[in-house]
Amino acid sequence: MSSLYFYNSLTRQKEQFNSLIPGRVGMYVCGPTVSGESHLGHARPFITFDIVYRYLNHLGYQIRYVRNITDAGHFEEEGRDSEDKISKKAVLEKLEPMELVQKYTNLFHWAMREFNNIEPSIEPTATGHIVEQIVMIEKIIADGYAYIANGSVYFDVDKYHKNFGAKGMPYGILSGRVLEEQLESTRELESQEEKRNKSDFALWKNAAPEHIMRWQSPWGLGFPGWHIECSAMSTKYLGEEFDIHGGGMDLQFPHHECEIAQSTVCNHRIPARFWLHNNMITINGRKMGKSYNNVIKLSELFSGSHELLTQAYTPMTVRFFILQTHYRSTLDFGNEALQASEKGLRRIWDALVLLNKFDLNIGGNGVAGDPDLDNHCNRLLIALDDDMNDDLNTAKVLAGLFEMVPTINSIKDGHTSTDALSKDTLALMKLKFNTYLVDIFGLKDERGQSDEKLSSVLKLISEIRNDARAKKDFATSDKIRNQLLDAGIQLKDDKDGGVSWEVI
RNA sequence: GGUCGGGUGGCCGAGUGGCUAGGCAAAGCUCUGCAAAAGCUUCUACAGCGGUUCGAAUCCGCUCCCGACCUCCA
C-alpha cells in the first residue's frame, strides 16, 4: 500500500507524512470567530479537516485535534475602527458580549453536529487563554522582537525578518510574500503612526474606555492581537513543534505567517511541519464573504430560506458536495451542483445499503464467475487507498466507488450472476464501501429507515397493495403508491415481486 | 500595482505526456399493468495561437479571460 502524502503549503510540494512521534499526531485547525452565524464557507475547512482527522485515525494514529474558538474578537487592525468586532456588535444588539459569543458558539456546535463532524479533542477559547497570550507577548518583548507604544504592543517584523531570515526562516516563508515589496506599498492608514513599519502587527491592543471586552495587562487595559491566540494555544496543547496546522487559504497570509513569526521567536522553530490549506467556496465565481454580501448561513442552507437557493439541502448533501471536489480546488456553489450531489449521494448510499444486505456467501467461492469483472473491481478497490493517500483525493475515491455501483445494482437485479465476483472481492468491496463512506467520509443515513414500527406498517400496506395488483385492481394499488409518495414514502416494485421503500 | 492560482463536454468536477475519471442533466432501449428504481447504450470536452514531441488537456512561450491574497475573512 502507498503511503500518505500531503501538499505542504510551507514547502509548496507534496510530502510524505510522518508524525514527529510514531503513532501520534498533533493537529491544530483555526476555528471560527463566533461573532456571527456560521455560513457555507465555514463548512469547508471543518469538514475537510474532519476528513483529515478521520483518515489519520483510520490509519491508526492517536490524534490530539485542537480547534480554537475565537471569542475575544479580532480588532480592525488597520485602524478604520479600532473597536473590537464582537463588542461593537454586542452594543448594536444590546447583548452582553459573552452572551453573544455563547449564542454563536452554540450555533456553530449545532452545525458541526449536523455535518457529523467529530468533536476536536480540545476546543480552547481565546478568552480562556489571555494569561498564556500575555506571557508569550512578554517573551517576545524580552527577546527584542516587539515594542510598546501607547499601551499597545507591536511585533517588529523587519527585525524578525533580518535575523530569522538569515537562519532560513524569513517573514513570508509560508505565503511566499516578499517583505521588501510590502514595505514599498504606499498605502497610508490611520493609527499606523504607532507602528515602526506598516508590516508590523499588533500583539496587544490598547482598549478605549468604551471597549467592553478588555483585560488587565502589563501594558494597561486592552485585548490580544489577532494572531497571538493561535500561537499561545497551539504551543500550550501541542508543544513547540507539532505535526499539522490547518485552515482556510485566506488565513495563510497574514494570520498563519504571523503565527509562525511569533512562535518562532518564542520557540526557535516553525511551529508546525505540515501546513494544510483548503480552498474557498465560491458563489458565481466569487468568494463567499461578509464584504461581498453573498453569505449563505448554514441554517438558511438547511432550510432553503435564502434567495439564492431553490430548495433546502441536507447537511449530508453539503458534505458530499464538498467531498466531490479536491480540498485545494475552489468549489463553485450552485443549485444544479447541489442537486447533483443530492442525487449522487442517494445513489451511492443505496448501493452501500444493498451491499450490506448481500450474503457474503453468494460470491463465487474463491473463484470468480466473471474474472474480468472481478479483476476490474479489485483494481478499483486497491486504487482507493492510493487516491486517498495522494493528498486526500476524495473526489477520485468517490469516482472509484461509483464505478462499482452498477455491478452492485446488477447483482441485486439479477443482471449479473451472484457468483460473478469471488467471495473475497465481495468482502473487500463491502469493507471498503463502509470504511470510506461511513468511517472516513463521515456520511450517515438521513432518511431514517430503521423505524421498526413504520417498517411493519409498510409491510402490511405493501401486502394489501400486492393483493390489489394481483386482482388487477390498479386503481387501488396506484392510490396506495401515490398517497404514500405524497406522504414522503416511495414504493419500488422489485423484480422478484417484493417491494422496497424509502423515505424521501 | 505586487504575489499566487485557475480556465475541462449542458452543469459540477477528477486527471498532468499515450490507456478517452465520476456525478448530475439529456436521448434511446430493456424490465414493468403503469410508475419508480435499476441495467445497457449514446452524447468524447480540455480558453485561443504558436512551439517541443512519434504522440499534449497534460511540457514551453505568447495572448485573452477569471479568481484569491496583499484589509475582517473558512
Coordinates of C-alpha atoms (C1' of nucleotides) in Angstrom, one line a residue:
Chain A
M1 CA 0.0 0.0 0.0
S2 CA 1.2 3.5 -0.8
S3 CA 1.9 6.0 2.0
L4 CA 0.2 9.2 2.8
Y5 CA 1.3 12.4 1.1
F6 CA 0.1 15.9 1.9
Y7 CA 0.6 19.0 -0.1
N8 CA 2.5 21.2 2.3
S9 CA 1.9 24.9 1.8
L10 CA 5.2 25.6 3.6
T11 CA 7.3 23.8 1.0
R12 CA 4.8 24.1 -1.9
Q13 CA 5.1 20.4 -2.7
K14 CA 3.6 17.1 -1.8
E15 CA 5.5 15.4 1.0
Q16 CA 5.2 12.1 2.7
F17 CA 3.5 12.4 6.0
N18 CA 5.3 11.1 9.1
S19 CA 4.4 12.2 12.6
L20 CA 7.0 13.5 15.0
I21 CA 6.2 10.8 17.5
P22 CA 5.3 7.5 15.9
G23 CA 1.7 6.7 16.2
R24 CA 0.7 10.1 17.5
V25 CA -0.4 13.3 15.6
G26 CA -0.9 16.8 16.9
M27 CA -3.2 18.8 14.7
Y28 CA -4.3 22.4 15.1
V29 CA -7.0 23.9 13.0
C30 CA -8.1 27.6 13.1
G31 CA -11.6 27.6 14.4
P32 CA -14.4 30.1 13.9
T33 CA -14.7 33.7 15.1
V34 CA -18.0 33.5 16.9
S35 CA -19.2 37.0 16.2
G36 CA -21.8 35.8 13.8
E37 CA -23.6 32.8 12.5
S38 CA -21.7 30.1 10.6
H39 CA -22.1 30.1 6.9
L40 CA -21.5 27.7 4.0
G41 CA -17.9 28.9 3.8
H42 CA -17.2 27.6 7.3
A43 CA -18.4 24.2 6.3
R44 CA -15.4 23.5 4.1
P45 CA -12.4 23.7 6.4
F46 CA -14.2 21.9 9.2
I47 CA -15.4 19.1 7.0
T48 CA -12.0 18.9 5.3
F49 CA -10.1 18.6 8.5
D50 CA -12.7 16.3 9.9
I51 CA -11.7 14.0 7.0
V52 CA -8.0 14.5 7.8
Y53 CA -8.8 13.6 11.4
R54 CA -10.9 10.6 10.4
Y55 CA -8.4 9.3 7.9
L56 CA -5.4 9.6 10.2
N57 CA -7.5 7.8 12.8
H58 CA -8.3 5.1 10.3
L59 CA -4.5 4.8 9.6
G60 CA -4.1 4.0 13.3
Y61 CA -2.8 7.3 14.6
Q62 CA -3.8 8.7 18.0
I63 CA -4.6 12.3 17.4
R64 CA -4.9 15.3 19.5
Y65 CA -7.1 17.6 17.5
V66 CA -7.1 21.2 18.7
R67 CA -9.6 23.7 17.2
N68 CA -10.0 27.0 18.8
I69 CA -13.0 29.3 19.3
T70 CA -12.1 32.9 18.8
D71 CA -14.4 34.7 21.2
A72 CA -12.2 37.7 22.0
G73 CA -12.6 39.1 18.6
H74 CA -10.1 40.5 16.2
F75 CA -9.8 44.2 16.2
E76 CA -9.9 46.2 13.0
E77 CA -6.2 46.0 12.5
E78 CA -5.8 48.9 10.1
G79 CA -7.5 51.3 12.4
R80 CA -10.5 52.1 10.4
D81 CA -12.3 51.2 13.6
S82 CA -10.2 50.2 16.5
E83 CA -13.2 48.8 18.3
D84 CA -13.3 45.1 19.0
K85 CA -15.6 43.5 16.4
I86 CA -17.6 41.5 18.9
S87 CA -18.2 44.2 21.4
K88 CA -19.3 46.5 18.6
K89 CA -21.9 44.2 17.5
A90 CA -22.9 43.5 21.1
V91 CA -23.7 47.1 21.5
L92 CA -25.9 47.0 18.4
E93 CA -27.8 44.1 19.6
K94 CA -27.8 45.2 23.2
L95 CA -26.4 41.9 24.4
E96 CA -23.6 41.1 26.7
P97 CA -20.5 40.2 24.7
M98 CA -20.2 36.8 26.2
E99 CA -23.9 36.2 25.7
L100 CA -23.5 36.8 22.0
V101 CA -20.4 34.7 21.8
Q102 CA -22.2 31.9 23.6
K103 CA -25.1 32.1 21.2
Y104 CA -22.9 31.8 18.1
T105 CA -20.7 29.1 19.7
N106 CA -23.8 27.1 20.3
L107 CA -25.0 27.6 16.7
F108 CA -21.6 26.6 15.5
H109 CA -21.6 23.4 17.5
W110 CA -25.1 22.6 16.2
A111 CA -23.9 22.9 12.6
M112 CA -20.9 20.7 13.3
R113 CA -23.1 18.0 14.7
E114 CA -25.4 18.3 11.7
F115 CA -22.4 17.7 9.5
N116 CA -21.4 14.7 11.6
N117 CA -18.0 16.2 12.3
I118 CA -16.1 14.5 15.1
E119 CA -15.5 16.9 18.0
P120 CA -12.0 18.1 18.5
S121 CA -10.0 16.8 21.4
I122 CA -9.6 20.3 22.8
E123 CA -11.6 23.3 21.9
P124 CA -9.8 26.2 23.7
T125 CA -11.2 29.7 23.7
A126 CA -9.2 32.9 23.2
T127 CA -10.8 34.5 26.3
G128 CA -9.8 31.5 28.4
H129 CA -6.1 31.9 27.4
I130 CA -5.5 35.6 28.0
V131 CA -2.8 34.8 30.5
E132 CA -0.9 32.5 28.1
Q133 CA -1.1 35.1 25.5
I134 CA 0.3 37.8 27.8
V135 CA 3.2 35.5 28.8
M136 CA 4.0 34.9 25.2
I137 CA 4.0 38.6 24.4
E138 CA 6.3 39.3 27.3
K139 CA 8.7 36.8 26.0
I140 CA 8.7 38.3 22.5
I141 CA 9.3 41.7 24.1
A142 CA 12.1 40.3 26.2
D143 CA 13.8 38.9 23.1
G144 CA 13.6 42.2 21.5
Y145 CA 11.1 41.4 18.7
A146 CA 8.3 43.6 20.0
Y147 CA 7.9 47.1 21.2
I148 CA 5.4 49.0 23.3
A149 CA 3.6 52.1 22.0
N150 CA 0.7 53.8 23.9
G151 CA -0.4 50.7 25.7
S152 CA -0.2 48.6 22.6
V153 CA 2.4 46.1 21.7
Y154 CA 3.6 45.5 18.1
F155 CA 5.7 42.8 16.6
D156 CA 8.8 44.1 14.8
V157 CA 8.5 42.3 11.5
D158 CA 11.5 44.0 9.9
K159 CA 13.9 42.9 12.7
Y160 CA 12.5 39.4 12.7
H161 CA 12.9 39.1 9.0
K162 CA 16.5 40.2 9.1
N163 CA 17.6 38.0 12.0
F164 CA 15.5 34.9 11.3
G165 CA 15.7 35.3 7.5
A166 CA 19.5 34.7 8.0
K167 CA 18.5 31.4 9.7
G168 CA 16.3 30.4 6.7
M169 CA 13.1 31.5 8.3
P170 CA 12.2 34.8 6.7
Y171 CA 8.9 36.5 7.2
G172 CA 7.0 35.3 4.2
I173 CA 8.2 31.7 4.3
L174 CA 4.7 30.4 4.2
S175 CA 2.9 32.8 1.9
G176 CA 5.8 33.4 -0.5
R177 CA 5.4 37.1 0.1
V178 CA 8.5 39.3 -0.1
L179 CA 8.7 41.7 2.8
E180 CA 10.6 44.3 0.9
E181 CA 7.9 44.6 -1.6
Q182 CA 5.3 45.0 1.1
L183 CA 7.2 47.8 2.7
E184 CA 7.2 49.6 -0.6
S185 CA 3.4 49.7 -0.8
T186 CA 2.3 53.2 -0.4
R187 CA -0.8 52.6 1.5
E188 CA -1.5 55.3 4.1
L189 CA -3.6 54.2 7.0
E190 CA -4.5 55.9 10.2
S191 CA -3.4 54.7 13.6
Q192 CA -0.2 53.4 12.0
E193 CA 1.9 56.1 13.5
E194 CA 2.3 53.8 16.4
K195 CA 3.9 51.2 14.2
R196 CA 7.5 51.5 13.2
N197 CA 6.7 49.7 9.9
K198 CA 3.4 49.1 8.3
S199 CA 4.0 45.4 8.1
D200 CA 4.2 45.2 11.9
F201 CA 1.2 43.7 13.5
A202 CA -0.3 44.0 17.0
L203 CA 0.3 41.5 19.7
W204 CA -1.7 43.5 22.2
K205 CA -4.0 46.4 21.6
N206 CA -4.8 49.2 24.0
A207 CA -8.6 49.4 24.6
A208 CA -10.5 52.5 24.7
P209 CA -12.8 53.0 27.7
E210 CA -15.9 52.3 25.7
H211 CA -14.5 49.0 24.7
I212 CA -16.4 46.3 26.6
M213 CA -14.0 43.4 26.2
R214 CA -10.8 44.2 27.8
W215 CA -8.3 42.7 30.2
Q216 CA -5.6 43.9 32.5
S217 CA -2.1 43.5 31.2
P218 CA 1.4 44.8 31.9
W219 CA 0.7 47.4 29.2
G220 CA -2.7 48.5 30.6
L221 CA -6.2 47.6 29.8
G222 CA -6.6 46.0 26.4
F223 CA -7.2 42.9 24.3
P224 CA -5.0 40.5 22.5
G225 CA -4.0 40.9 18.9
W226 CA -5.4 38.8 16.1
H227 CA -2.7 36.2 15.7
I228 CA -1.3 35.6 19.2
E229 CA -4.1 33.4 20.4
C230 CA -3.4 30.6 18.0
S231 CA 0.3 30.7 18.8
A232 CA -0.3 30.6 22.5
M233 CA -2.9 27.8 22.4
S234 CA -1.2 25.6 19.9
T235 CA 2.0 25.8 21.9
K236 CA 0.2 25.0 25.1
Y237 CA -1.6 22.0 23.9
L238 CA 0.5 20.6 21.1
G239 CA 4.0 21.7 22.1
E240 CA 6.7 23.9 20.4
E241 CA 6.6 21.8 17.3
F242 CA 3.6 19.7 16.1
D243 CA 2.5 17.8 13.0
I244 CA -0.3 19.6 11.2
H245 CA -1.6 23.1 11.1
G246 CA -4.8 23.6 9.1
G247 CA -7.1 26.3 8.0
G248 CA -8.6 28.1 5.0
M249 CA -6.3 29.5 2.3
D250 CA -7.4 33.0 3.2
L251 CA -5.7 32.6 6.5
Q252 CA -2.3 31.8 5.0
F253 CA -1.5 35.5 5.0
P254 CA -1.3 37.3 7.3
H255 CA -2.6 35.1 10.0
H256 CA -0.5 32.0 9.7
E257 CA 2.5 33.9 8.6
C258 CA 2.3 36.0 11.8
E259 CA 1.7 32.9 13.8
I260 CA 4.9 31.4 12.5
A261 CA 6.8 34.6 13.3
Q262 CA 5.5 34.8 16.9
S263 CA 6.1 31.1 17.7
T264 CA 9.4 31.1 16.0
V265 CA 10.7 33.9 18.2
C266 CA 9.5 32.1 21.3
N267 CA 10.4 28.5 20.4
H268 CA 13.1 29.0 17.7
R269 CA 11.4 26.8 15.3
I270 CA 8.5 26.9 12.9
P271 CA 5.6 25.6 15.0
A272 CA 4.1 23.1 12.5
R273 CA 5.7 20.8 10.0
F274 CA 2.8 20.4 7.7
W275 CA 0.6 23.4 6.8
L276 CA -2.6 22.4 5.0
H277 CA -4.9 24.9 3.5
N278 CA -8.3 24.3 2.0
N279 CA -9.5 26.4 -0.9
M280 CA -12.6 28.6 -0.8
I281 CA -16.2 28.0 -1.8
T282 CA -17.3 30.5 -4.4
I283 CA -20.7 31.8 -5.5
N284 CA -20.9 32.7 -9.1
G285 CA -17.1 32.6 -9.1
R286 CA -16.8 34.9 -6.1
K287 CA -15.6 34.1 -2.7
M288 CA -18.2 34.0 -0.1
G289 CA -17.6 36.7 2.5
K290 CA -19.1 39.4 4.6
S291 CA -17.6 42.0 2.3
Y292 CA -19.3 40.5 -0.7
N293 CA -22.7 40.3 0.8
N294 CA -23.2 36.8 -0.6
V295 CA -23.1 34.8 2.6
I296 CA -25.4 31.8 2.9
K297 CA -25.8 30.9 6.5
L298 CA -25.9 27.2 7.3
S299 CA -29.3 27.5 8.9
E300 CA -30.5 29.0 5.6
L301 CA -28.9 26.3 3.6
F302 CA -30.6 23.5 5.7
S303 CA -34.0 25.2 5.5
G304 CA -33.7 26.6 2.0
S305 CA -34.5 30.1 3.1
H306 CA -32.1 32.1 1.1
E307 CA -32.9 33.8 -2.2
L308 CA -30.1 32.0 -4.0
L309 CA -31.5 28.6 -3.0
T310 CA -34.2 26.9 -5.0
Q311 CA -34.6 24.3 -2.2
A312 CA -33.3 23.1 1.1
Y313 CA -30.2 20.9 1.2
T314 CA -29.4 18.5 3.9
P315 CA -26.1 18.5 5.8
M316 CA -25.0 15.2 4.2
T317 CA -25.7 16.6 0.7
V318 CA -23.5 19.6 1.5
R319 CA -20.8 17.2 3.0
F320 CA -21.0 15.1 -0.1
F321 CA -20.8 18.1 -2.3
I322 CA -17.6 19.2 -0.6
L323 CA -16.1 15.7 -0.9
Q324 CA -16.7 15.6 -4.6
T325 CA -14.0 18.2 -5.1
H326 CA -10.4 18.1 -4.0
Y327 CA -9.9 20.3 -1.0
R328 CA -7.3 22.5 -2.6
S329 CA -9.6 23.4 -5.5
T330 CA -12.2 26.2 -5.4
L331 CA -15.7 24.9 -5.3
D332 CA -18.4 26.8 -7.1
F333 CA -21.7 26.8 -5.4
G334 CA -24.9 26.3 -7.5
N335 CA -28.3 24.8 -7.1
E336 CA -27.7 22.4 -10.0
A337 CA -24.4 21.2 -8.5
L338 CA -26.0 20.7 -5.1
Q339 CA -28.9 18.8 -6.6
A340 CA -26.4 16.6 -8.5
S341 CA -24.8 15.9 -5.1
E342 CA -28.1 15.1 -3.5
K343 CA -28.9 12.5 -6.2
G344 CA -25.3 11.2 -6.3
L345 CA -25.3 10.7 -2.6
R346 CA -28.5 8.8 -2.7
R347 CA -27.2 6.6 -5.5
I348 CA -24.0 5.6 -3.7
W349 CA -25.7 5.3 -0.3
D350 CA -28.4 3.0 -1.8
A351 CA -25.6 0.9 -3.2
L352 CA -23.9 0.7 0.2
V353 CA -27.2 -0.4 1.8
L354 CA -27.6 -3.1 -0.8
L355 CA -24.1 -4.3 -0.4
N356 CA -24.5 -4.6 3.3
K357 CA -27.6 -6.8 2.7
F358 CA -25.7 -9.1 0.5
D359 CA -25.0 -12.5 1.9
L360 CA -21.2 -12.8 1.5
N361 CA -21.7 -16.4 0.7
I362 CA -23.3 -15.6 -2.6
G363 CA -19.8 -14.7 -4.0
G364 CA -18.1 -17.4 -6.0
N365 CA -16.2 -19.5 -3.5
G366 CA -12.6 -18.4 -4.2
V367 CA -13.2 -18.4 -7.9
A368 CA -14.9 -15.5 -9.7
G369 CA -17.5 -16.5 -12.2
D370 CA -16.6 -13.4 -14.3
P371 CA -12.8 -13.0 -13.9
D372 CA -12.7 -9.8 -16.0
L373 CA -15.3 -8.1 -13.8
D374 CA -13.6 -9.4 -10.7
N375 CA -10.3 -8.1 -11.7
H376 CA -11.8 -4.8 -12.6
C377 CA -13.4 -4.4 -9.2
N378 CA -10.2 -5.4 -7.5
R379 CA -8.2 -2.8 -9.3
L380 CA -10.7 -0.2 -8.4
L381 CA -10.7 -1.3 -4.8
I382 CA -6.9 -1.2 -4.5
A383 CA -6.8 2.2 -6.2
L384 CA -9.0 3.8 -3.5
D385 CA -6.3 3.8 -0.9
D386 CA -3.7 5.2 -3.4
D387 CA -6.0 8.0 -4.3
M388 CA -6.8 8.9 -0.7
N389 CA -3.1 8.8 0.1
D390 CA -2.4 11.2 -2.7
D391 CA -3.2 14.4 -0.7
L392 CA -6.7 13.2 0.2
N393 CA -8.2 12.9 -3.3
T394 CA -11.7 12.3 -2.0
A395 CA -13.2 13.2 -5.4
K396 CA -11.3 10.3 -7.0
V397 CA -12.1 7.9 -4.3
L398 CA -15.8 8.6 -4.8
A399 CA -15.4 8.2 -8.5
G400 CA -13.9 4.8 -7.9
L401 CA -16.7 3.8 -5.6
F402 CA -19.2 5.0 -8.1
E403 CA -17.7 2.8 -10.8
M404 CA -18.7 -0.3 -8.7
V405 CA -22.2 0.8 -8.2
P406 CA -23.6 -0.7 -11.5
T407 CA -22.1 -4.0 -10.5
I408 CA -23.7 -3.9 -7.1
N409 CA -27.1 -3.0 -8.7
S410 CA -26.7 -5.6 -11.4
I411 CA -26.2 -8.4 -8.8
K412 CA -29.2 -7.2 -7.0
D413 CA -31.4 -7.1 -10.1
G414 CA -30.1 -10.4 -11.3
H415 CA -28.4 -8.9 -14.4
T416 CA -25.2 -10.1 -13.1
S417 CA -24.8 -13.6 -11.6
T418 CA -24.3 -13.7 -7.9
D419 CA -21.1 -15.6 -8.2
A420 CA -19.6 -13.3 -10.8
L421 CA -17.3 -11.9 -8.1
S422 CA -15.3 -14.1 -5.8
K423 CA -16.2 -14.2 -2.1
D424 CA -13.0 -12.3 -1.3
T425 CA -13.7 -9.5 -3.8
L426 CA -17.2 -9.1 -2.5
A427 CA -16.0 -9.0 1.1
L428 CA -13.4 -6.4 0.2
M429 CA -15.9 -4.3 -1.6
K430 CA -18.2 -4.4 1.4
L431 CA -15.3 -3.4 3.7
K432 CA -14.1 -0.5 1.5
F433 CA -17.6 0.9 0.9
N434 CA -18.2 1.0 4.7
T435 CA -14.7 2.2 5.6
Y436 CA -14.7 5.1 3.1
L437 CA -18.3 6.3 3.1
V438 CA -19.1 5.8 6.8
D439 CA -15.8 5.9 8.7
I440 CA -13.6 8.2 6.7
F441 CA -16.1 10.4 4.8
G442 CA -18.4 10.5 7.8
L443 CA -21.6 10.2 5.8
K444 CA -24.7 8.9 7.5
D445 CA -28.2 7.9 6.7
E446 CA -30.5 10.9 6.9
R447 CA -33.6 9.1 5.8
G448 CA -34.3 7.1 8.9
Q449 CA -35.3 3.7 7.5
S450 CA -34.7 1.9 10.7
D451 CA -38.0 2.6 12.3
E452 CA -39.4 -0.9 13.0
K453 CA -43.0 0.2 13.6
L454 CA -43.0 2.0 10.3
S455 CA -41.5 -0.9 8.6
S456 CA -44.2 -3.3 9.8
V457 CA -46.9 -0.9 8.8
L458 CA -45.4 -0.5 5.3
K459 CA -45.0 -4.2 5.0
L460 CA -48.7 -4.6 5.7
I461 CA -49.7 -1.9 3.3
S462 CA -47.4 -3.4 0.6
E463 CA -49.1 -6.7 1.0
I464 CA -52.5 -5.2 0.6
R465 CA -51.3 -3.3 -2.5
N466 CA -49.9 -6.5 -3.9
D467 CA -53.2 -8.3 -3.4
A468 CA -54.9 -5.5 -5.3
R469 CA -52.3 -5.7 -8.1
A470 CA -52.9 -9.5 -8.3
K471 CA -56.5 -8.8 -8.9
K472 CA -55.6 -6.1 -11.5
D473 CA -57.2 -3.5 -9.3
F474 CA -54.6 -0.9 -10.3
A475 CA -56.8 2.0 -9.2
T476 CA -56.3 0.8 -5.6
S477 CA -52.7 -0.1 -6.0
D478 CA -51.8 3.2 -7.6
K479 CA -53.8 5.1 -5.0
I480 CA -51.7 3.5 -2.2
R481 CA -48.5 4.2 -4.0
N482 CA -49.3 7.8 -4.9
Q483 CA -50.6 8.7 -1.5
L484 CA -47.6 7.2 0.2
L485 CA -45.5 9.2 -2.2
D486 CA -47.3 12.4 -1.1
A487 CA -46.5 11.4 2.5
G488 CA -42.9 11.2 1.6
I489 CA -42.5 7.4 1.2
Q490 CA -41.6 6.0 -2.2
L491 CA -42.5 2.4 -3.0
K492 CA -40.5 0.5 -5.6
D493 CA -41.6 -2.8 -7.0
D494 CA -38.7 -5.2 -7.2
K495 CA -38.0 -7.7 -9.9
D496 CA -38.7 -10.6 -7.6
G497 CA -42.1 -9.4 -6.7
G498 CA -41.0 -7.9 -3.5
V499 CA -41.5 -4.3 -2.6
S500 CA -38.9 -1.9 -1.2
W501 CA -39.5 1.6 0.1
E502 CA -37.6 4.6 1.1
V503 CA -38.3 7.8 2.9
I504 CA -37.7 10.8 0.6
Chain B
rG1 C1' 0.1 47.7 -8.9
rG2 C1' 2.6 43.2 -6.4
rU3 C1' 2.2 37.8 -5.3
rC4 C1' -0.2 33.3 -6.4
rG5 C1' -3.8 30.1 -8.6
rG6 C1' -7.1 28.8 -12.4
rG7 C1' -9.8 28.5 -17.5
rU8 C1' -12.0 20.7 -18.9
rG9 C1' -18.4 18.4 -22.5
rG10 C1' -25.5 21.5 -20.9
rC11 C1' -23.9 21.9 -15.2
rC12 C1' -20.4 20.4 -11.1
rG13 C1' -15.8 18.5 -11.2
rA14 C1' -11.0 14.4 -11.3
rG15 C1' -6.9 13.9 -14.3
rU16 C1' -0.8 16.5 -15.5
rG17 C1' 2.9 13.4 -22.0
rG18 C1' 0.0 7.9 -25.0
rC19 C1' -4.5 3.6 -21.5
rU20 C1' -10.7 8.9 -23.7
rA21 C1' -12.5 9.6 -14.2
rG22 C1' -17.0 10.3 -11.9
rG23 C1' -21.7 12.6 -10.5
rC24 C1' -26.0 15.3 -12.4
rA25 C1' -28.8 16.6 -16.8
rA26 C1' -30.4 14.9 -21.8
rA27 C1' -31.8 10.9 -25.6
rG28 C1' -32.8 5.7 -26.9
rC29 C1' -33.5 0.6 -25.4
rU30 C1' -34.6 -3.4 -21.6
rC31 C1' -37.5 -4.6 -17.4
rU32 C1' -42.6 -3.1 -15.7
rG33 C1' -50.1 -3.3 -15.6
rC34 C1' -48.2 1.7 -15.2
rA35 C1' -44.5 4.1 -12.4
rA36 C1' -40.2 4.5 -9.7
rA37 C1' -35.6 2.3 -9.2
rA38 C1' -32.1 -0.3 -11.9
rG39 C1' -29.2 -2.2 -16.2
rC40 C1' -27.4 -1.3 -21.2
rU41 C1' -26.3 2.3 -25.0
rU42 C1' -25.5 7.4 -26.9
rC43 C1' -23.6 12.5 -26.2
rU44 C1' -16.0 12.1 -26.3
rA45 C1' -14.6 18.1 -23.8
rC46 C1' -10.0 20.2 -22.3
rA47 C1' -9.8 29.3 -23.4
rG48 C1' -7.0 30.9 -28.1
rC49 C1' -2.5 30.9 -31.0
rG50 C1' 2.3 29.1 -31.7
rG51 C1' 6.3 25.5 -30.2
rU52 C1' 8.7 20.8 -28.2
rU53 C1' 7.5 15.6 -29.2
rC54 C1' 6.4 9.7 -32.9
rG55 C1' 2.4 11.5 -29.6
rA56 C1' -0.1 17.2 -25.4
rA57 C1' -5.9 18.6 -21.9
rU58 C1' -1.2 17.4 -19.6
rC59 C1' 5.5 20.4 -21.1
rC60 C1' 7.3 25.5 -23.1
rG61 C1' 6.1 30.6 -25.0
rC62 C1' 2.7 34.4 -26.1
rU63 C1' -2.4 36.3 -25.9
rC64 C1' -7.3 36.7 -23.8
rC65 C1' -10.4 35.9 -19.6
rC66 C1' -11.5 34.8 -14.3
rG67 C1' -10.4 34.4 -9.2
rA68 C1' -7.7 34.6 -4.5
rC69 C1' -4.3 37.1 -1.2
rC70 C1' -2.0 41.9 -0.2
rU71 C1' -7.8 44.7 4.6
rC72 C1' -12.0 41.4 8.9
rC73 C1' -12.4 36.7 6.5
rA74 C1' -13.0 29.4 6.4

